[in-house]
PDB file of C-alpha atoms in Angstrom:
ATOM      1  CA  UNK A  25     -20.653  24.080-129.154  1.00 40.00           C
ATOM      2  CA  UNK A  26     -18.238  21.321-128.908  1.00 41.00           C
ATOM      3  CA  UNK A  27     -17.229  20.154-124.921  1.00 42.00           C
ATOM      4  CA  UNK A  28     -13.785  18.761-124.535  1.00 41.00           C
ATOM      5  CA  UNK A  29     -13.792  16.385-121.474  1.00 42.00           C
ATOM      6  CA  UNK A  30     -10.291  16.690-119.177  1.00 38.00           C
ATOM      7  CA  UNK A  31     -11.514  14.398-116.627  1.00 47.00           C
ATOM      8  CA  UNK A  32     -14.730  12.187-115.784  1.00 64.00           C
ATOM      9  CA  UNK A  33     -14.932  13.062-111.806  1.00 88.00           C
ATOM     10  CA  UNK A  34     -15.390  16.756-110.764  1.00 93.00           C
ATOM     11  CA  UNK A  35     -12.688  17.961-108.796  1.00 93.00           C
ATOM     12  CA  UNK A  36     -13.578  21.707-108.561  1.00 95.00           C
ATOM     13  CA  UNK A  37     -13.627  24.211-110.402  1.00 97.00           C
ATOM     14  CA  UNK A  38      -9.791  25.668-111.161  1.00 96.00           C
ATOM     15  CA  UNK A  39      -8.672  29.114-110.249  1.00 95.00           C
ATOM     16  CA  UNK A  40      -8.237  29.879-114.012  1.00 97.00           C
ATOM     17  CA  UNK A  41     -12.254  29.267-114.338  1.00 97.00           C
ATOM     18  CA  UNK A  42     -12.812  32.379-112.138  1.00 96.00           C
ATOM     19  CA  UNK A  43      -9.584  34.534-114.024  1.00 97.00           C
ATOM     20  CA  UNK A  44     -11.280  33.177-117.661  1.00 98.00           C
ATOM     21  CA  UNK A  45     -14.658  34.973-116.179  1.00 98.00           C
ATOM     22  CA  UNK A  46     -12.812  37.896-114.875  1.00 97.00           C
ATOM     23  CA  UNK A  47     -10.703  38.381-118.769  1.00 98.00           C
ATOM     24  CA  UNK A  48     -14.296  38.136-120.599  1.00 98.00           C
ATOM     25  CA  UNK A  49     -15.846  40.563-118.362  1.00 97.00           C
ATOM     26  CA  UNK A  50     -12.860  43.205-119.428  1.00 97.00           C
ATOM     27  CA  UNK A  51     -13.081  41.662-123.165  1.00 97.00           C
ATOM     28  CA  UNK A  52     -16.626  40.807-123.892  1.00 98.00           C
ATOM     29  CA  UNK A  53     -16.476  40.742-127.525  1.00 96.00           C
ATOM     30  CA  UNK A  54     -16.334  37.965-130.497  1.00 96.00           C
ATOM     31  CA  UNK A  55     -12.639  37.812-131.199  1.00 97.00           C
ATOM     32  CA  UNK A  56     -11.673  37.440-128.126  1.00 98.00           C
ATOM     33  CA  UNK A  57     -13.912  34.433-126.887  1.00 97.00           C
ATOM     34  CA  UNK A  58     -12.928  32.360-130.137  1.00 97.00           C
ATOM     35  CA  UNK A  59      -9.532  32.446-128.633  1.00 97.00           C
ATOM     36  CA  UNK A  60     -10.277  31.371-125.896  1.00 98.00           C
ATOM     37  CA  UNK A  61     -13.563  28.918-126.791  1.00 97.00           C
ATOM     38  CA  UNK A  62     -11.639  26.160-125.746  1.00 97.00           C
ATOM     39  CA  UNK A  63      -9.996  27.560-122.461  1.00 98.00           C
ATOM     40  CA  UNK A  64     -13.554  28.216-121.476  1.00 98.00           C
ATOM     41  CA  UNK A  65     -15.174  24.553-122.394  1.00 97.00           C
ATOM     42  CA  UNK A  66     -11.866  22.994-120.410  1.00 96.00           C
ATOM     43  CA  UNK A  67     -12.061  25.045-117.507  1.00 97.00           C
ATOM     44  CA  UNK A  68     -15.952  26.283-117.479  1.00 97.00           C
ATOM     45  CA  UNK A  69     -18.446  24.199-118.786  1.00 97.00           C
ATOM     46  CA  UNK A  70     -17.217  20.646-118.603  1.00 97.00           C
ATOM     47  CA  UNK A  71     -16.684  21.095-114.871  1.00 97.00           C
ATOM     48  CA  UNK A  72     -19.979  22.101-114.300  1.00 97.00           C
ATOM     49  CA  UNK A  73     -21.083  19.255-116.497  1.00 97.00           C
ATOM     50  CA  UNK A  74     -19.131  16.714-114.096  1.00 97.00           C
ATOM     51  CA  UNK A  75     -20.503  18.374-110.963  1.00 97.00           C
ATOM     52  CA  UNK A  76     -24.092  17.912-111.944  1.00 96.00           C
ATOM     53  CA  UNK A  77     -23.126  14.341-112.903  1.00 96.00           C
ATOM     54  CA  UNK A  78     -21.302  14.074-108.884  1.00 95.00           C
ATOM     55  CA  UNK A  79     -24.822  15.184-107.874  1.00 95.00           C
ATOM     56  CA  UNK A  80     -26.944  12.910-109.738  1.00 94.00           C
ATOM     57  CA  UNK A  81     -27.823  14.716-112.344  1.00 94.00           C
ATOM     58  CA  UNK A  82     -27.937  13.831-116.279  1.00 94.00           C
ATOM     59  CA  UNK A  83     -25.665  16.790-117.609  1.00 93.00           C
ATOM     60  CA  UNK A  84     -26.523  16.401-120.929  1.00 92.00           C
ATOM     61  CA  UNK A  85     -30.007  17.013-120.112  1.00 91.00           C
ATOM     62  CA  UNK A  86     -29.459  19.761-117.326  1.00 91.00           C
ATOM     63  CA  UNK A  87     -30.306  22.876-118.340  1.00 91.00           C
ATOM     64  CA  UNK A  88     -26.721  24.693-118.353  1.00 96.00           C
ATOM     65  CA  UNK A  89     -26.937  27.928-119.563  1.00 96.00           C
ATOM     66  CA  UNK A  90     -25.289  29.067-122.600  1.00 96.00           C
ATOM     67  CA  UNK A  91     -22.209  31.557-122.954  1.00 97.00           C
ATOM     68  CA  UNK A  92     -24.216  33.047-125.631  1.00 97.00           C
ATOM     69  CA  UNK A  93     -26.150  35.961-124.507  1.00 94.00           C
ATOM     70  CA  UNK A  94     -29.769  37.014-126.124  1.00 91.00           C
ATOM     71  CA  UNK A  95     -28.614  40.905-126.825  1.00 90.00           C
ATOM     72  CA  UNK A  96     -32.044  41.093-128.967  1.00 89.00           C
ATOM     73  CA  UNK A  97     -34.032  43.064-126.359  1.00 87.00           C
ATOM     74  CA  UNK A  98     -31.236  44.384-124.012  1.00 89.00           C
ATOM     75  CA  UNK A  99     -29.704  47.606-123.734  1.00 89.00           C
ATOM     76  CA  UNK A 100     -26.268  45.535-122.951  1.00 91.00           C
ATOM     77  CA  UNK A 101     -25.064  44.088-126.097  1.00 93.00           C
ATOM     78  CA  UNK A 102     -22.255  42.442-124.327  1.00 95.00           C
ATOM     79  CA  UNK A 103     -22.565  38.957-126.488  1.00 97.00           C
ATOM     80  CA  UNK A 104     -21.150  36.761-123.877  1.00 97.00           C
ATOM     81  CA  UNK A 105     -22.654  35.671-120.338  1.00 97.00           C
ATOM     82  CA  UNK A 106     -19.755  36.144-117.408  1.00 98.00           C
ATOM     83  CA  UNK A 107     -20.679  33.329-115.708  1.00 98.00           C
ATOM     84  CA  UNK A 108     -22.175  29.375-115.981  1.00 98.00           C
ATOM     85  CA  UNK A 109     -25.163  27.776-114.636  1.00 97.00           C
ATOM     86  CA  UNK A 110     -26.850  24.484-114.069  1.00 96.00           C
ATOM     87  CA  UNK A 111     -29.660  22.846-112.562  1.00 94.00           C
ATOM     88  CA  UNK A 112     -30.043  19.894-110.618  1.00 94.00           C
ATOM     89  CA  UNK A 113     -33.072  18.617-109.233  1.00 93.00           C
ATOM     90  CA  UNK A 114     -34.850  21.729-108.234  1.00 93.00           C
ATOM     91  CA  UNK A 115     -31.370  23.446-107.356  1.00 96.00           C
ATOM     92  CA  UNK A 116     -29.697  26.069-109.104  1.00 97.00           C
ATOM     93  CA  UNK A 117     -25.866  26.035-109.566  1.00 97.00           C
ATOM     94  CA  UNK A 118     -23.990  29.321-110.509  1.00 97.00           C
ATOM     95  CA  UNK A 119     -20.551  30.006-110.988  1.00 98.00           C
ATOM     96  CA  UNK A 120     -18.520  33.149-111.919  1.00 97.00           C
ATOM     97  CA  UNK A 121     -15.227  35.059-110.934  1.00 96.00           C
ATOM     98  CA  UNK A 122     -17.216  35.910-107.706  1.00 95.00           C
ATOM     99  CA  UNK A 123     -17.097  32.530-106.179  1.00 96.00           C
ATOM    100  CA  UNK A 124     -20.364  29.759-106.417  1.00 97.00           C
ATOM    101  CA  UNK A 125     -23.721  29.806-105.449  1.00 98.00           C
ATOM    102  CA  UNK A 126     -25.823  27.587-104.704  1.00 98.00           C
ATOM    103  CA  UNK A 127     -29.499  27.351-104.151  1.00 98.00           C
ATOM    104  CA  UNK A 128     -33.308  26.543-104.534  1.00 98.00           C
ATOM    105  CA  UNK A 129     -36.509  28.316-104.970  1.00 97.00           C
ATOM    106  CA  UNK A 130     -38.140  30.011-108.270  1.00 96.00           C
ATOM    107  CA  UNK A 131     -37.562  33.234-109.423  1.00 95.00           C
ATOM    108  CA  UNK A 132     -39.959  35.305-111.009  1.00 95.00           C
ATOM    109  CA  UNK A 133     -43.706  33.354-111.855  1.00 95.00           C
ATOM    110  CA  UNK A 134     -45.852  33.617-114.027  1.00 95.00           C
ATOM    111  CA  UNK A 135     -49.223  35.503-112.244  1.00 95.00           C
ATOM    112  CA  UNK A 136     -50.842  32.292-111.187  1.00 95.00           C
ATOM    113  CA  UNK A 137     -47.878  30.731-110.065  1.00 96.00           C
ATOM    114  CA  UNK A 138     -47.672  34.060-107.790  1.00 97.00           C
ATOM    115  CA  UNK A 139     -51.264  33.594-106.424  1.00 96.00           C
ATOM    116  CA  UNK A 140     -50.704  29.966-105.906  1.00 97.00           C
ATOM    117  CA  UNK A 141     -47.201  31.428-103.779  1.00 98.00           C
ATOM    118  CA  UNK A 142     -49.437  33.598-101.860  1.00 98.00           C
ATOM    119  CA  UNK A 143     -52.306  31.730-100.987  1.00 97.00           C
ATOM    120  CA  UNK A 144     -50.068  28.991 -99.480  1.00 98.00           C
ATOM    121  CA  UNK A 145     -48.365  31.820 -97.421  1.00 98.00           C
ATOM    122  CA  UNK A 146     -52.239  32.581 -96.464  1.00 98.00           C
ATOM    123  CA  UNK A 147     -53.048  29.471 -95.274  1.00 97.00           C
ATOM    124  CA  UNK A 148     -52.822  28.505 -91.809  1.00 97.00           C
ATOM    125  CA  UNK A 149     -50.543  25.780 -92.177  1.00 98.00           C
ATOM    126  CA  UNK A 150     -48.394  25.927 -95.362  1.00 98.00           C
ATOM    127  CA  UNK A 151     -47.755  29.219 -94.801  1.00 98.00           C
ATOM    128  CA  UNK A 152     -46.538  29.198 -90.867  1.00 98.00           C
ATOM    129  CA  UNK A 153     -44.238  25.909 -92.245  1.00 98.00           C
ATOM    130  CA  UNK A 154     -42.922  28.290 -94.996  1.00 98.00           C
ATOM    131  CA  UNK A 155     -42.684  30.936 -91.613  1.00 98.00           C
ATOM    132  CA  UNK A 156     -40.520  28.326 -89.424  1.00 98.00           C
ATOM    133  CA  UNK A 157     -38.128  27.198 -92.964  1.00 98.00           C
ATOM    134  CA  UNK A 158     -37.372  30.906 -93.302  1.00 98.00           C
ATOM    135  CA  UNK A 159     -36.116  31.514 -90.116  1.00 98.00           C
ATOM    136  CA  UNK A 160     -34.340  27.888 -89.704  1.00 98.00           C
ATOM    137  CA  UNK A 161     -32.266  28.664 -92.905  1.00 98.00           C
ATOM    138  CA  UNK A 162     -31.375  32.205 -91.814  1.00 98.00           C
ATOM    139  CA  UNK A 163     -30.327  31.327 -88.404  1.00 98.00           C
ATOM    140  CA  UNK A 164     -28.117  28.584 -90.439  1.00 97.00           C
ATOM    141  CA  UNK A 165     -26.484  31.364 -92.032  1.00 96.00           C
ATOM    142  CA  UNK A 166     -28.120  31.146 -95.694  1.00 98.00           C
ATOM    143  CA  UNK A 167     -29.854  34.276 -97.530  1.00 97.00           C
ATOM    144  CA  UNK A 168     -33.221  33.690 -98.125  1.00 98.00           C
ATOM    145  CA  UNK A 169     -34.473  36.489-100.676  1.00 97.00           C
ATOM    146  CA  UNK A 170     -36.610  37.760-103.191  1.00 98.00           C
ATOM    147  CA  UNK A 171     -36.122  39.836-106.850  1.00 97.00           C
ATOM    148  CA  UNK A 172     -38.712  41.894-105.656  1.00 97.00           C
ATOM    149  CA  UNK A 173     -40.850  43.329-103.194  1.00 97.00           C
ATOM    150  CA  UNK A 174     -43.956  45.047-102.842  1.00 97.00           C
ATOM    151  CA  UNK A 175     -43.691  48.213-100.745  1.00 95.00           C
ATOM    152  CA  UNK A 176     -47.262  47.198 -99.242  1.00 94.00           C
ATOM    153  CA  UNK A 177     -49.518  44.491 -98.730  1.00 96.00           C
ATOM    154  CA  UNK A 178     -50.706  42.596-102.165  1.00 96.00           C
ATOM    155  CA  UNK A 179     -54.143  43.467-103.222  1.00 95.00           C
ATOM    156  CA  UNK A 180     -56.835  41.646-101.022  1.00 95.00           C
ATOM    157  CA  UNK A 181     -54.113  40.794 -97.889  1.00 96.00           C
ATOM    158  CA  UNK A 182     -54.659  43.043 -94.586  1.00 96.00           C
ATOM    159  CA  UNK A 183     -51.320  45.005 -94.082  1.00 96.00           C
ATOM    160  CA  UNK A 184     -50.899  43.714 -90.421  1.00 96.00           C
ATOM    161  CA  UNK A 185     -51.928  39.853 -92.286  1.00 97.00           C
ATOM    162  CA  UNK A 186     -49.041  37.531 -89.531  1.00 97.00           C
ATOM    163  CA  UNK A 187     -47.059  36.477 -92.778  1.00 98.00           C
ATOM    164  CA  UNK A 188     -46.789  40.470 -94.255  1.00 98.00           C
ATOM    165  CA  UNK A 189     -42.633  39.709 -95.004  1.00 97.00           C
ATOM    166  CA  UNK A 190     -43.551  36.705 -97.138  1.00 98.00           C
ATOM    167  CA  UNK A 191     -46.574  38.048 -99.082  1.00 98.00           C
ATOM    168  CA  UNK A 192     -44.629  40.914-100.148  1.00 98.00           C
ATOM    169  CA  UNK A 193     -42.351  38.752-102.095  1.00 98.00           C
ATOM    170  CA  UNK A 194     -42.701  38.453-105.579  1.00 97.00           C
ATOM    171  CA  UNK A 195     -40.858  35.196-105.547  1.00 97.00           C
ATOM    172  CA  UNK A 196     -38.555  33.343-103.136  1.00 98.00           C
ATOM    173  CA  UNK A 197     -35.301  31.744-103.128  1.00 98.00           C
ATOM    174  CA  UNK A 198     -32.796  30.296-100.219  1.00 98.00           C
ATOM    175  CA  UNK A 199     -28.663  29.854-100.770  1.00 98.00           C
ATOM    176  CA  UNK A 200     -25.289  30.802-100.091  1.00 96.00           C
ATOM    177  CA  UNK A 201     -22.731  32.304-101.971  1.00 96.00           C
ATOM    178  CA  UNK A 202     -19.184  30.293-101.705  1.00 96.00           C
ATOM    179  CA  UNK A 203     -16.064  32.768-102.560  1.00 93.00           C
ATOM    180  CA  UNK A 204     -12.969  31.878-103.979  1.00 91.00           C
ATOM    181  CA  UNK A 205     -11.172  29.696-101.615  1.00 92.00           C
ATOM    182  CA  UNK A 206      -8.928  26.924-102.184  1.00 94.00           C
ATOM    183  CA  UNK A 207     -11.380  24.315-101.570  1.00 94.00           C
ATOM    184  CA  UNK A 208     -12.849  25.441-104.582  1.00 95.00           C
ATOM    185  CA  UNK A 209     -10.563  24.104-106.837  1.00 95.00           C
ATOM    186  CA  UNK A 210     -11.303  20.276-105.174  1.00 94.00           C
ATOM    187  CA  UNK A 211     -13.278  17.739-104.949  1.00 93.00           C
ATOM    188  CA  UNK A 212     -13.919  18.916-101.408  1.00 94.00           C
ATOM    189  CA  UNK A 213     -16.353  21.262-103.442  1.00 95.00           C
ATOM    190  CA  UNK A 214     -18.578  18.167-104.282  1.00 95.00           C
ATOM    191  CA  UNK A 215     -19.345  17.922-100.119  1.00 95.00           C
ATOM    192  CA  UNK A 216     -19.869  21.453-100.323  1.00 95.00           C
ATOM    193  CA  UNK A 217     -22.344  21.803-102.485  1.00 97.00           C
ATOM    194  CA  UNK A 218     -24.014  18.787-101.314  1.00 97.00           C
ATOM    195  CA  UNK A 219     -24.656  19.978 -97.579  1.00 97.00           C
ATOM    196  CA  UNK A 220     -25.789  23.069 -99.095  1.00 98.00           C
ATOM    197  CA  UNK A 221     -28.180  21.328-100.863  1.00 98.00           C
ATOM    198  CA  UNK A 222     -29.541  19.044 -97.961  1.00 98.00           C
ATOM    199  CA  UNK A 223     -29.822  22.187 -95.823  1.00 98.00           C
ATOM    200  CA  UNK A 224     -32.151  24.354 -98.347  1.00 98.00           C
ATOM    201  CA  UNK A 225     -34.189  20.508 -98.914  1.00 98.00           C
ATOM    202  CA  UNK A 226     -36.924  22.030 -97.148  1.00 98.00           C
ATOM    203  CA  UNK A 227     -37.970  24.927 -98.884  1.00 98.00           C
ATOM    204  CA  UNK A 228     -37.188  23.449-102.452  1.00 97.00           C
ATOM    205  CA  UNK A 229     -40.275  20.669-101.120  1.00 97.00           C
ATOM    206  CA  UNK A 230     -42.614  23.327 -99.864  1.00 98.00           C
ATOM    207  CA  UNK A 231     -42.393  24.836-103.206  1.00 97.00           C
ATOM    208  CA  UNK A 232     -42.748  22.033-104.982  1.00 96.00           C
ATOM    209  CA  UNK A 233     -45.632  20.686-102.696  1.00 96.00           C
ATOM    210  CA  UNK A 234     -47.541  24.136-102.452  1.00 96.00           C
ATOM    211  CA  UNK A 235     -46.346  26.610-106.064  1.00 95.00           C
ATOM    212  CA  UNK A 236     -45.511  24.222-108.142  1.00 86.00           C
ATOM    213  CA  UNK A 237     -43.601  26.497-110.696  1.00 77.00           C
ATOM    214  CA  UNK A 238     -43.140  24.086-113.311  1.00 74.00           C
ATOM    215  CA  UNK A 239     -47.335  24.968-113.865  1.00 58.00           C
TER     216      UNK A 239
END
């Protein structure tokens, strides 16, 4: 897929970004997108190229997601994704006609990755740290979430354990969801996402320090 550069600093993302995503959700097929491939690497892609770049990241070695969809072993053959993601040092970028995320965290382990996530919850000081970082990002106004949880206690942890909330997470992950404002569409969005960033800093280094995903 060919990217077609319109500018080398990021200065948002433009409202026709979010009505491109909006047209391919209504007109998710083949014939469409090819007439509009181009629209989509102007307007789409190479911004979130440049805004990886603004953050420090190499964007041509960030995992951004393709707008190809694997349909192989999905009920929803819908070919094309309806949005655009990126990572940047631990953080996960996501844009669509619903506004921009941003966040950190990992999302759905491996099983030893999950044990390793639960025994630092256990422990008696990783896991009241983890404790604290929750409720300093909510109280900040941030979601802090999981994909899934357990309706009990995980096997071998006492259903009144201190941390019960956290060990029934299957995962963990911290952001905010931005929606379409004005702003958006600068390079006031740069600031934006950077504060975000800086304010979820301490639960992307527990992670890293006690899961380790990558592993």
């Amino acid at each position: 897929m060919t990217s077609v550069t319109t500018s080398t600093t990021f200065a948002g993302f433009s409202a026709d970004a979010s009505t491109f995503f909006e047209q391919l959700a209504l007109h998710n097929e083949r014939a469409w997108f090819q007439g509009h491939r181009e629209r989509y690497e102007q307007t789409c892609r190479e911004p979130m190229r440049q805004l990886i770049a603004a953050l420090g990241g190499d964007p041509d070695k960030a995992r951004i997601t393709r707008i190809n969809r694997d349909t192989r072993f999905s009920r929803d053959k819908a070919p094309y994704r309806t949005y655009i993601a990126g990572g940047v040092d631990g953080n996960y970028i996501h844009f669509s006609a619903a506004g921009l995320y941003v966040g950190t965290g990992f999302y759905m382990p491996e099983p030893k990755v999950l044990e390793r996530f639960r025994d630092a919850i256990d422990d008696k000081t990783s896991g009241p740290r983890l404790q604290r970082i929750v409720a300093s990002l909510r109280e900040k106004g941030y979601e802090v979430e999981t994909h899934e949880r357990l309706k009990s206690a995980p096997r071998g942890y006492a259903a009144d354990h201190p941390r019960i909330e956290l060990l029934r997470m299957k995962d963990i992950f911290a952001g905010k969801t931005f929606e379409r404002e004005p702003w958006l569409s600068t390079r006031r969005a740069v600031e934006r996402v950077q504060k975000t960033i800086a304010d979820v800093r301490p639960l992307r280094a527990w992670v890293r320090d006690h899961v380790d995903p990558r592993h």
